[in-house]
PDB file of C-alpha atoms in Angstrom:
ATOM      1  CA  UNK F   1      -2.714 -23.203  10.580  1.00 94.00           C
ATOM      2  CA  UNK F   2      -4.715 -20.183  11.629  1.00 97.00           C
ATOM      3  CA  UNK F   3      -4.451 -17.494   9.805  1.00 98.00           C
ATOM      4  CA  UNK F   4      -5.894 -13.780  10.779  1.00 98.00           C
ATOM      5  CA  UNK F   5      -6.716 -11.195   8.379  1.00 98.00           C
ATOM      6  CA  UNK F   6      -7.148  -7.351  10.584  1.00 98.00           C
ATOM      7  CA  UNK F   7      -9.247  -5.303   8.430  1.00 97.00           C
ATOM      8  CA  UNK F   8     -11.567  -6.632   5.783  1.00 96.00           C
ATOM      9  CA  UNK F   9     -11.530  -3.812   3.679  1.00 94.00           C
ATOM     10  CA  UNK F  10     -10.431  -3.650   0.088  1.00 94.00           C
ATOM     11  CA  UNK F  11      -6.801  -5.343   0.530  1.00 96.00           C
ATOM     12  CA  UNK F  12      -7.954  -7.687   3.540  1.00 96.00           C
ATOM     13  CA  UNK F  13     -11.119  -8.793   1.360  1.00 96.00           C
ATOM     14  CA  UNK F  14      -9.126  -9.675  -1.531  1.00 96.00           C
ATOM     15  CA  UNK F  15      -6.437 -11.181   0.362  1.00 97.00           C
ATOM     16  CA  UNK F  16      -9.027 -13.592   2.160  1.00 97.00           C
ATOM     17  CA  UNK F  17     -11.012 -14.473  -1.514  1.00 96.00           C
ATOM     18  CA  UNK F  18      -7.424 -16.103  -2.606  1.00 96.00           C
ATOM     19  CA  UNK F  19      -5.774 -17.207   0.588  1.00 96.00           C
ATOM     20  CA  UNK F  20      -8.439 -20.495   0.644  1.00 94.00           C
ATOM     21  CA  UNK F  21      -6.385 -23.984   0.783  1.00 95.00           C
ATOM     22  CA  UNK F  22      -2.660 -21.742   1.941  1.00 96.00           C
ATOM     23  CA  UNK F  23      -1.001 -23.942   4.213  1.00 96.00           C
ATOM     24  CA  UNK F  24      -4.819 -25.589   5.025  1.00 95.00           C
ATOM     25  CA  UNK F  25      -5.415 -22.614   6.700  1.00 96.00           C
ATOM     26  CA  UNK F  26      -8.269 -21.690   8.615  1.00 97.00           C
ATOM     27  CA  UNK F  27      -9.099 -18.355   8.198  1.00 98.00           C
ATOM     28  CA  UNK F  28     -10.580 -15.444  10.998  1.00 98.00           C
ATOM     29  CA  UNK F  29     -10.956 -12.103  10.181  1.00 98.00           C
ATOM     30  CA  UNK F  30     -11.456  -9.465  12.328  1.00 98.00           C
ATOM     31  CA  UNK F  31     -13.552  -6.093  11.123  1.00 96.00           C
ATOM     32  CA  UNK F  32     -15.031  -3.134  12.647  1.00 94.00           C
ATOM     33  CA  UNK F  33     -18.143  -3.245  10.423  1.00 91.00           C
ATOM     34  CA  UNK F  34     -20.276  -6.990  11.253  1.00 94.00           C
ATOM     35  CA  UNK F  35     -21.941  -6.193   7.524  1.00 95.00           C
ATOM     36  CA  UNK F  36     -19.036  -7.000   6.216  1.00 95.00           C
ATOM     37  CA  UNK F  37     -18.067  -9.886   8.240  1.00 96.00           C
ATOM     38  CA  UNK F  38     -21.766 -11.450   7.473  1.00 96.00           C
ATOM     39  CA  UNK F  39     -20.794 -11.110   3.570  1.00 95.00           C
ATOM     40  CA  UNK F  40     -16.947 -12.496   3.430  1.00 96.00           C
ATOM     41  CA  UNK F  41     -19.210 -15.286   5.294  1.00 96.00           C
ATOM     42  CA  UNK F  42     -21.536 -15.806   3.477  1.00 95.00           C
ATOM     43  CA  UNK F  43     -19.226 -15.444   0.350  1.00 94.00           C
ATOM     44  CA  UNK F  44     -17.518 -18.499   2.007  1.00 95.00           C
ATOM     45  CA  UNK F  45     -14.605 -16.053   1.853  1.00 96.00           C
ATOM     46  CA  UNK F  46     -13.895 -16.399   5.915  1.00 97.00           C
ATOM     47  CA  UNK F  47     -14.153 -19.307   8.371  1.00 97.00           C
ATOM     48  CA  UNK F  48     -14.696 -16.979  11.373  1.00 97.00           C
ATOM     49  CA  UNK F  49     -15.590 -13.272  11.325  1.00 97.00           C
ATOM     50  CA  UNK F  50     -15.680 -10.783  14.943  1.00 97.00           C
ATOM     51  CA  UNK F  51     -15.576  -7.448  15.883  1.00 96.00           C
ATOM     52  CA  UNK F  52     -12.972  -8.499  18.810  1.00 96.00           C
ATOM     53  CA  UNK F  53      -9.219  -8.122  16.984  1.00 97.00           C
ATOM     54  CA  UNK F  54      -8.206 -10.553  20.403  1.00 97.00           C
ATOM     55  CA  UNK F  55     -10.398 -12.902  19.347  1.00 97.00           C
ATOM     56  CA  UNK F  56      -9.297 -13.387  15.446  1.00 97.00           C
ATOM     57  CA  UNK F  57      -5.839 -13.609  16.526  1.00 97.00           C
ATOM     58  CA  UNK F  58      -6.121 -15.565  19.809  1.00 97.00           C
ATOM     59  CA  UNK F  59      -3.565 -18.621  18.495  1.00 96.00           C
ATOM     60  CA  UNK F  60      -3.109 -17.524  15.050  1.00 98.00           C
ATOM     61  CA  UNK F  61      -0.079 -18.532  13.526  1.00 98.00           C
ATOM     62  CA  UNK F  62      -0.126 -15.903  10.796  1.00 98.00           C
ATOM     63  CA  UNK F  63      -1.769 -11.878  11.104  1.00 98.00           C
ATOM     64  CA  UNK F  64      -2.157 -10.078   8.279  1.00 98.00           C
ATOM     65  CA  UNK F  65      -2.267  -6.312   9.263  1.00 98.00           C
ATOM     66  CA  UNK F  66      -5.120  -4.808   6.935  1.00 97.00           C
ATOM     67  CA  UNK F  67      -5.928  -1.169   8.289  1.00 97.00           C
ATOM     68  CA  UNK F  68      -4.383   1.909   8.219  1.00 96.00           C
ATOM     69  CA  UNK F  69      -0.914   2.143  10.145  1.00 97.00           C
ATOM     70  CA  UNK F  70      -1.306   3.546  12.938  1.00 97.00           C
ATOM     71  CA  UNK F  71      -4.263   1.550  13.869  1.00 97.00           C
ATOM     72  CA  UNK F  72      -2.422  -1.643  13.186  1.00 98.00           C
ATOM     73  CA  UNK F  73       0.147  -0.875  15.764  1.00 98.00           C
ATOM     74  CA  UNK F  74      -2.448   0.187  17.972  1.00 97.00           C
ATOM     75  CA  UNK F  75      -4.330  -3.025  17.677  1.00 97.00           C
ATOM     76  CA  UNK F  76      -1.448  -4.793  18.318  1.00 98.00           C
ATOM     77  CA  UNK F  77      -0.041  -3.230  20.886  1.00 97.00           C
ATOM     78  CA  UNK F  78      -3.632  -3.564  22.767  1.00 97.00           C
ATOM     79  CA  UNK F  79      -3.436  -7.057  22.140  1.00 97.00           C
ATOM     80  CA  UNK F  80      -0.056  -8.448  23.048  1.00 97.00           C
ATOM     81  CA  UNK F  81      -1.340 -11.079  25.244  1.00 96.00           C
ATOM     82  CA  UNK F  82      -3.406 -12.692  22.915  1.00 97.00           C
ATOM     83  CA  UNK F  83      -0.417 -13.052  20.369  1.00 98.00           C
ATOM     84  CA  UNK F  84       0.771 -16.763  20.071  1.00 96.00           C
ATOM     85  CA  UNK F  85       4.949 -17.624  20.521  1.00 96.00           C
ATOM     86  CA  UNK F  86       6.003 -17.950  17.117  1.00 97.00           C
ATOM     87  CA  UNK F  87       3.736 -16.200  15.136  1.00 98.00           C
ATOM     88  CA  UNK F  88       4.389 -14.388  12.080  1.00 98.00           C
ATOM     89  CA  UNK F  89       3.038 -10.494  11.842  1.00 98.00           C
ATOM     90  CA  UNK F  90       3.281  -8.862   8.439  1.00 98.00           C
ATOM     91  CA  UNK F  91       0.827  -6.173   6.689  1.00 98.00           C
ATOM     92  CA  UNK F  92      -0.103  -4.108   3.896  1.00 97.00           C
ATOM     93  CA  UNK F  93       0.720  -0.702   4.760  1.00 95.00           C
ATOM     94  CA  UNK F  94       2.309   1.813   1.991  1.00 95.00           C
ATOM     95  CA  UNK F  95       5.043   3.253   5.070  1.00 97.00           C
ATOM     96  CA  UNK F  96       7.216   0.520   6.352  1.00 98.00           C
ATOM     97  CA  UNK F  97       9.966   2.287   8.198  1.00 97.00           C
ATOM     98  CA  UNK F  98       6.831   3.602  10.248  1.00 97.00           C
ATOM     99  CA  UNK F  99       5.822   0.257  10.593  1.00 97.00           C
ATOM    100  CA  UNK F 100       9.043  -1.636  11.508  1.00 97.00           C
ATOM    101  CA  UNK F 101      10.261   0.775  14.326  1.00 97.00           C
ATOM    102  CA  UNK F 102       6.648   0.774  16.093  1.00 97.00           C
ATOM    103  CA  UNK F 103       6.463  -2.841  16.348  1.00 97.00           C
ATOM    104  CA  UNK F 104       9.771  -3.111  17.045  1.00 95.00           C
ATOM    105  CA  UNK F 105       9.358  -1.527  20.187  1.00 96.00           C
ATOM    106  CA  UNK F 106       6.456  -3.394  21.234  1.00 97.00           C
ATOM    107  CA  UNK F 107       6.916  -6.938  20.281  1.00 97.00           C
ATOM    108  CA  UNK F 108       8.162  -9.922  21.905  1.00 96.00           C
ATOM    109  CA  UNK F 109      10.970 -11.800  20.304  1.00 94.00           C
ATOM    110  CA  UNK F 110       8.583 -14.944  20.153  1.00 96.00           C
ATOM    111  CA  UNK F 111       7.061 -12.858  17.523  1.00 97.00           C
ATOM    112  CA  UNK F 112       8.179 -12.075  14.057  1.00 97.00           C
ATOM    113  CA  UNK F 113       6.806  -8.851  11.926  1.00 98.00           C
ATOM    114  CA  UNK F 114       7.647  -9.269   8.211  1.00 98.00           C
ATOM    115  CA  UNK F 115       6.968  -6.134   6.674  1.00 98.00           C
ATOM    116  CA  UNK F 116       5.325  -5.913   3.307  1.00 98.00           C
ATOM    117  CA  UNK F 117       3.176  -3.844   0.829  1.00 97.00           C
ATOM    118  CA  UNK F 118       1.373  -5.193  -1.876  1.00 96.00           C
ATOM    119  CA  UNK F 119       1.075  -3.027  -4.902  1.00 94.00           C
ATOM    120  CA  UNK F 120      -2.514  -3.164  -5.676  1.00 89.00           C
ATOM    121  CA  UNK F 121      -5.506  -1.146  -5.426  1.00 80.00           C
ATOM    122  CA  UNK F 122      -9.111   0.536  -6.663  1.00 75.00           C
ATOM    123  CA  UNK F 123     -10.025   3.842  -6.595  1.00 72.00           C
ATOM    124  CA  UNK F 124     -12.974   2.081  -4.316  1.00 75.00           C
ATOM    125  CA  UNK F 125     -12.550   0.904  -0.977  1.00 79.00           C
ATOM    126  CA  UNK F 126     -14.285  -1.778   1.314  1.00 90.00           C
ATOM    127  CA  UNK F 127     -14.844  -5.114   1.552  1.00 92.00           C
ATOM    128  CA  UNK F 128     -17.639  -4.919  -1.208  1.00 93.00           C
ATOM    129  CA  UNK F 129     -15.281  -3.740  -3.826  1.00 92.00           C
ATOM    130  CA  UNK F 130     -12.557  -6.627  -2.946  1.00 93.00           C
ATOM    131  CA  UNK F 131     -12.040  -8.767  -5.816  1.00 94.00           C
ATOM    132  CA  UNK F 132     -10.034 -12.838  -6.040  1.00 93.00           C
ATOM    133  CA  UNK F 133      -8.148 -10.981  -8.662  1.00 94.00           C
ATOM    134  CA  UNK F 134      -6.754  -7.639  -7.427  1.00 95.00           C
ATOM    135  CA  UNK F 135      -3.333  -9.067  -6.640  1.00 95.00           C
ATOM    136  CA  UNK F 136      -2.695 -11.066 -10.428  1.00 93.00           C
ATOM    137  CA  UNK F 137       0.324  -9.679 -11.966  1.00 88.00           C
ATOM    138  CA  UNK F 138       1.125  -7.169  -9.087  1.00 93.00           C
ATOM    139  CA  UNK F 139       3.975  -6.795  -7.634  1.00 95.00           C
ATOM    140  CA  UNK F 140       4.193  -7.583  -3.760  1.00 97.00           C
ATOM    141  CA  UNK F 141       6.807  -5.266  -1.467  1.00 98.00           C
ATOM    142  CA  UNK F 142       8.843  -6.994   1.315  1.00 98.00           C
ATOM    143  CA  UNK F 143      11.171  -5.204   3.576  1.00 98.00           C
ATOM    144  CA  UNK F 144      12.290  -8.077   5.866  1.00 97.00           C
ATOM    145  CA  UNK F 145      15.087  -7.388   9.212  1.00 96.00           C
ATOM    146  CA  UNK F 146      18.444  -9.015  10.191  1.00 94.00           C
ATOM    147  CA  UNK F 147      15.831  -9.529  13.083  1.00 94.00           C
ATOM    148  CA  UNK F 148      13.513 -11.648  11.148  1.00 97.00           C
ATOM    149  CA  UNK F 149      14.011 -15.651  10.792  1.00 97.00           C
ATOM    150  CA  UNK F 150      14.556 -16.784   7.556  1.00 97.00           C
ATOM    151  CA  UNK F 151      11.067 -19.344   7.629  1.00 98.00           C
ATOM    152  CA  UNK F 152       9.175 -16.158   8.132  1.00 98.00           C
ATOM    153  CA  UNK F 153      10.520 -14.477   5.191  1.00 98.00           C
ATOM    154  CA  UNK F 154       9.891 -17.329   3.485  1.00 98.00           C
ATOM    155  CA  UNK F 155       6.600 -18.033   4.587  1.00 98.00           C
ATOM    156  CA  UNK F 156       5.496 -14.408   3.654  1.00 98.00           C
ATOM    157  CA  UNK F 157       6.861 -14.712   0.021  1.00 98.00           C
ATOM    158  CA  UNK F 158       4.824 -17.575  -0.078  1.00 97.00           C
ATOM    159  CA  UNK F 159       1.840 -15.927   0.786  1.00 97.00           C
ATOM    160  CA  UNK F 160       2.520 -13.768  -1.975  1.00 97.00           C
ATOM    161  CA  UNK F 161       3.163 -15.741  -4.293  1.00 96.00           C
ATOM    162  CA  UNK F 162      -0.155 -17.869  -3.495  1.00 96.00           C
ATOM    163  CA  UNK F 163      -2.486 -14.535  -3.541  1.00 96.00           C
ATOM    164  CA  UNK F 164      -1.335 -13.969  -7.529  1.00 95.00           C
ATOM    165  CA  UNK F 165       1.319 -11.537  -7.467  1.00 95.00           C
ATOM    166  CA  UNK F 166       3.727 -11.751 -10.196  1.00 90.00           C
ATOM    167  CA  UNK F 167       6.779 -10.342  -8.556  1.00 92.00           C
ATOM    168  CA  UNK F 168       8.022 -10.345  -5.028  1.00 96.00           C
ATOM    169  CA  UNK F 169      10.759  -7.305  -4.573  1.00 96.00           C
ATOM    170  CA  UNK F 170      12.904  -7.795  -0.906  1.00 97.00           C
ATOM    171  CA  UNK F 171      14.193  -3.924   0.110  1.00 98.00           C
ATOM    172  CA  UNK F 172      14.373  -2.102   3.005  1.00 97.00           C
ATOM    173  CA  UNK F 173      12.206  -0.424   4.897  1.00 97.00           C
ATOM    174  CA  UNK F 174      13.853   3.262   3.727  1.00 97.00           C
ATOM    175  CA  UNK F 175      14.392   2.112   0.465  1.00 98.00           C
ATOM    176  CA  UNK F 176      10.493   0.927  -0.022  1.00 98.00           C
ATOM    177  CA  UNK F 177       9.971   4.813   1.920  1.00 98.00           C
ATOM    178  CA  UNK F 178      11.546   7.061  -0.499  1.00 98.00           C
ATOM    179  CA  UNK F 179      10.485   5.055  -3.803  1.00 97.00           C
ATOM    180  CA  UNK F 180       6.596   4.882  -2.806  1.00 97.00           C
ATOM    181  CA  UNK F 181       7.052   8.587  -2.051  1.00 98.00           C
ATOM    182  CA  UNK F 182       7.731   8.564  -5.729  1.00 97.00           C
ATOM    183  CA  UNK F 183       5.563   6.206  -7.363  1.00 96.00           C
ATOM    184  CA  UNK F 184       2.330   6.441  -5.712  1.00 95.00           C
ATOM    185  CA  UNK F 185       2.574   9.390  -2.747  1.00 97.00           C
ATOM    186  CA  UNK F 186       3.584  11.988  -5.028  1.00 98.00           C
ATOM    187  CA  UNK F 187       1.064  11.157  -7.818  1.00 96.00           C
ATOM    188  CA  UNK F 188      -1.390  11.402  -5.549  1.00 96.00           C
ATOM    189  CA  UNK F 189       0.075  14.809  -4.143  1.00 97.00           C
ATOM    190  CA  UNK F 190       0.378  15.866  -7.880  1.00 97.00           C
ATOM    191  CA  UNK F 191      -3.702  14.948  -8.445  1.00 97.00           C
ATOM    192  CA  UNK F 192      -4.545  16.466  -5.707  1.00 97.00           C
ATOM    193  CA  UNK F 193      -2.637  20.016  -6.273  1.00 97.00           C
ATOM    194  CA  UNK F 194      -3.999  19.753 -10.280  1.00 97.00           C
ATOM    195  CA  UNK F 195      -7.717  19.422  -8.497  1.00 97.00           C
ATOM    196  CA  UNK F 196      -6.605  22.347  -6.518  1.00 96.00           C
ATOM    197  CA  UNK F 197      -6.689  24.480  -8.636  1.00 96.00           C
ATOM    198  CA  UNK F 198      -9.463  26.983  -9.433  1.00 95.00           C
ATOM    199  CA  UNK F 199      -9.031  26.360 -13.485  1.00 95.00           C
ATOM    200  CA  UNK F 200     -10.777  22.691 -13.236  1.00 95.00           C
ATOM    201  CA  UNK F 201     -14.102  24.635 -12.613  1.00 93.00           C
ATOM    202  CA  UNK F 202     -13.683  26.159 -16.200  1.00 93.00           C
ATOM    203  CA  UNK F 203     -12.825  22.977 -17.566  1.00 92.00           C
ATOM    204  CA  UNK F 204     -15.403  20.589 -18.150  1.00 89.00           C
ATOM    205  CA  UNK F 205     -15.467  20.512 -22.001  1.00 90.00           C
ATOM    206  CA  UNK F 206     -11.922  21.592 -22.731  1.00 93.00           C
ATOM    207  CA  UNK F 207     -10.238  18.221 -22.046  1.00 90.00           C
ATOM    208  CA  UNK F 208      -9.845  14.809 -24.267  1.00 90.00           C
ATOM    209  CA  UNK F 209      -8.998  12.745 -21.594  1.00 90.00           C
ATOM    210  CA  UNK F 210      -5.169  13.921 -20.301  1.00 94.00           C
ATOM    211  CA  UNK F 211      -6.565  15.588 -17.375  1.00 95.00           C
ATOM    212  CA  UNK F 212      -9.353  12.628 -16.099  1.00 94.00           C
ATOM    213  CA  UNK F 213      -5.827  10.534 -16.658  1.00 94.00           C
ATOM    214  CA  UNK F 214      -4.014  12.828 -14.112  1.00 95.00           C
ATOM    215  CA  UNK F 215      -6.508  13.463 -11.696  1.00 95.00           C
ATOM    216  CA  UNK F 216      -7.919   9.591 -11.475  1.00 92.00           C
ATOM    217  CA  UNK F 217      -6.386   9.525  -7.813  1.00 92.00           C
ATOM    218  CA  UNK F 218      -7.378  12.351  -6.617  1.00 94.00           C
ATOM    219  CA  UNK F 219     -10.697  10.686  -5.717  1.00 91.00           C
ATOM    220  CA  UNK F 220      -8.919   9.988  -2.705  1.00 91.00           C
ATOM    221  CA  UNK F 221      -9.665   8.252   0.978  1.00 91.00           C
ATOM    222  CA  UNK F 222      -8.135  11.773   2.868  1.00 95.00           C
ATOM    223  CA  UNK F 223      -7.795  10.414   6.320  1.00 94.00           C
ATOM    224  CA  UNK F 224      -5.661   7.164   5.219  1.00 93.00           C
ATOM    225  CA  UNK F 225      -3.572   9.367   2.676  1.00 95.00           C
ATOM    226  CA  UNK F 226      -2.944  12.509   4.854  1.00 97.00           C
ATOM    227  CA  UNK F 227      -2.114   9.725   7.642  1.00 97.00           C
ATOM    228  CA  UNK F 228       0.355   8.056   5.267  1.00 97.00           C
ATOM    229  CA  UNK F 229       2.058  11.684   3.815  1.00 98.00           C
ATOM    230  CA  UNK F 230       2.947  12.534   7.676  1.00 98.00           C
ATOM    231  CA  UNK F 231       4.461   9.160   8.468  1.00 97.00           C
ATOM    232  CA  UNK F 232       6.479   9.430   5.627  1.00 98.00           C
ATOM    233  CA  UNK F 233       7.396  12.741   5.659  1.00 97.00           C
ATOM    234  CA  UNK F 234      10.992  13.056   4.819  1.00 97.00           C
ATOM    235  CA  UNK F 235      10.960  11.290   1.765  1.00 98.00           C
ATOM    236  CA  UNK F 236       7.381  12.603   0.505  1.00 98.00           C
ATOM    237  CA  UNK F 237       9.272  16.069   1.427  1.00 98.00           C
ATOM    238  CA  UNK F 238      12.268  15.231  -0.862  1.00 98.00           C
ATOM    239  CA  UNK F 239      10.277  14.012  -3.690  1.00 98.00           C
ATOM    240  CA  UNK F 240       7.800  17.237  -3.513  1.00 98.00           C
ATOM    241  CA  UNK F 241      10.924  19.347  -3.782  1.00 98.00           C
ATOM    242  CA  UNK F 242      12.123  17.442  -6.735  1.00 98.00           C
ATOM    243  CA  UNK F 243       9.130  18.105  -8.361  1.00 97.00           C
ATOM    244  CA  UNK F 244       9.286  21.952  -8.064  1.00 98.00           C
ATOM    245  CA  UNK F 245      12.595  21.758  -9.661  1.00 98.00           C
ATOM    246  CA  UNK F 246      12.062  20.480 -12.442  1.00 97.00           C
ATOM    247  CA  UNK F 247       8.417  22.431 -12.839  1.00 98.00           C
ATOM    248  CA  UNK F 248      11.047  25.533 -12.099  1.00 98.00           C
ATOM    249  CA  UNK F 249      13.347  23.986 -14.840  1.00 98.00           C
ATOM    250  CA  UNK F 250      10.679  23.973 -17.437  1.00 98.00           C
ATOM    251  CA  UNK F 251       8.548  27.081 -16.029  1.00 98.00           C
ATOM    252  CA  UNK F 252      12.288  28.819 -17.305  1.00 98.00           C
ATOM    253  CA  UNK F 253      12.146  27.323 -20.941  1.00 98.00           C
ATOM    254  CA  UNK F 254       8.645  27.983 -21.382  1.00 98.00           C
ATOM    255  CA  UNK F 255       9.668  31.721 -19.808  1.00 98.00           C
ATOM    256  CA  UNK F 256      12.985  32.273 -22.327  1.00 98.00           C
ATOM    257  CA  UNK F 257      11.111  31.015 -25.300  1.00 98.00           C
ATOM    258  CA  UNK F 258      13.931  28.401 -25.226  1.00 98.00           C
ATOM    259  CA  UNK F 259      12.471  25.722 -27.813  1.00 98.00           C
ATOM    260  CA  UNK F 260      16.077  24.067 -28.038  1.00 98.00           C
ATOM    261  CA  UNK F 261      15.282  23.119 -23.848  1.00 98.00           C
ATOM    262  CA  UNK F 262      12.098  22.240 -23.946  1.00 97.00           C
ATOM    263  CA  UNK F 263      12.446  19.641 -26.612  1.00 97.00           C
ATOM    264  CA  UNK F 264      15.778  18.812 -24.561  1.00 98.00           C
ATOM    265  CA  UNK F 265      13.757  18.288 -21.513  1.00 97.00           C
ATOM    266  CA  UNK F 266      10.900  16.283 -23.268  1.00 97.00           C
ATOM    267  CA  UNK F 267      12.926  13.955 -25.362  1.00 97.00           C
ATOM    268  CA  UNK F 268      14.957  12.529 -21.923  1.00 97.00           C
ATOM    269  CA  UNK F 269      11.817  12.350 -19.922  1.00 97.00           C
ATOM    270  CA  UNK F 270      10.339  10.229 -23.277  1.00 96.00           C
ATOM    271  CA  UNK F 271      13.308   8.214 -23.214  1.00 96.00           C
ATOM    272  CA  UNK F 272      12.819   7.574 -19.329  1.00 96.00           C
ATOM    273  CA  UNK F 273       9.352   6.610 -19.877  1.00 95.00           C
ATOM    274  CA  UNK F 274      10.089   4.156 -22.891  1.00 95.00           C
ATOM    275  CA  UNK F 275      12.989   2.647 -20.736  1.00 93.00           C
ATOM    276  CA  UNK F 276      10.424   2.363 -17.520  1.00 91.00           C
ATOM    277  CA  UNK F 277       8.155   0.672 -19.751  1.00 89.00           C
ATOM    278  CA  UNK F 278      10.616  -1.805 -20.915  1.00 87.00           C
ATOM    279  CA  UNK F 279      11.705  -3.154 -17.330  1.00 79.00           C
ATOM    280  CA  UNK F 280       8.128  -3.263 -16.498  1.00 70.00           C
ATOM    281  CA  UNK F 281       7.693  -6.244 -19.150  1.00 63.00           C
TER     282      UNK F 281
END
């Protein structure tokens, strides 16, 4: 089986140091940068490296969608011809709604695009910084179609299941949208907005730790996560809004003096936390 891997960044590199021996698989990978290419082979990571997307997935059987989303679809919609009948398409990419509906309209039916999002990451990108461990314990994202064929699915689980992660969710693509706006785009939004903020001049010696915890991701790629906000705006929108309320909510306490609230307010967000911690065993 051939197996291409588009993008050998961070997520593409670590995918290719664990994928060795899957299905017997010989493995291409296709990357902008040739430096990187010449390490993954070197590394013995890669069978194949080029700077030609058509020629890592001329006949693959699986493509692994590595870059950022828009340039996925763009890659594959500039390289129909080279896709073979009854491959399997899935990817990486934190938007999947985005993801499903531009493929969708591009695609052949000979070709099946399993949608999925590994939960995984470094506050460092590029193939240098990819690591056979990244993926251990993680949870892997799939938000499969009444379009796709059951071996597909199956075939994709596998994959993540064979690259470490622990847990393999199925969802849809809006139901993988609005959480992720949650969980990881609205953290970063929050970093971001704290690093905003003129007072982090002032503050170099006046913190034990809670604000390097809070800000870690704002050391942020901008282009990939400005890309990813707009794609998923509606739901990034919702969660922003959420936010504000319940800032507003405790901006009021804090306002009235109202002790009885605040420890109110603090006591169920605790008890969320503990509880979140619990199912995350």
């Amino acid at each position: 089986m051939k197996t291409a891997i588009i993008g050998l960044g961070l997520i593409g590199g670590s995918v290719a140091r664990r994928l060795r021996g899957f299905h017997d698989c010989e493995i291409a990978a296709y990357n902008r940068s040739k430096e990187s290419l010449d390490l993954a082979l070197r590394d013995g990571v890669i069978d194949t490296g080029t700077q030609s997307p058509s020629e890592a997935m001329d006949g693959a059987d699986l493509i692994i969608l590595c870059l950022y989303p828009q340039l996925n679809v763009d890659i594959i919609r500039d390289n129909l011809t080279y896709l073979k009948d009854g491959a399997v398409i899935t990817d990486v990419s934190g938007v999947k709604e985005f993801m499903v509906e531009e493929l969708g309209k591009i695609l052949p039916d000979t070709v099946d695009f399993v949608g999925a999002h590994p939960m995984a990451g470094r506050e460092v990108g590029g193939y240098k910084s990819s690591t056979d461990t990244l993926f251990e314990k993680a949870s892997f994202i799939m938000t499969p179609t009444e379009k796709n064929k059951p071996e597909s699915i199956a075939l994709v689980r596998e994959l993540a299941e064979y690259i470490g992660c622990r847990h393999v969710v199925t969802t849809t693509p809006k139901e993988h949208d609005a959480i992720i706006a949650y969980t990881s785009q609205l953290m970063h939004v929050v970093a971001v907005a704290l690093c905003d903020n003129p007072m982090i001049e002032r503050s170099t010696f006046f913190s034990a730790g809670s604000l390097r915890d809070c800000t870690r991701v704002a050391k942020i790629n901008e282009v990939m996560w400005s890309e990813l906000f707009v794609e998923n705006k509606t739901e990034l929108s919702k969660r922003i809004r959420e936010m504000e309320a319940s800032l507003e909510k405790i901006a009021v306490a804090v306002d009235n003096s109202d002790r009885a609230e605040l420890e109110k307010i603090m006591s169920h967000a605790c008890a969320q936390k503990l509880k979140w911690l619990e199912e995350k065993q």
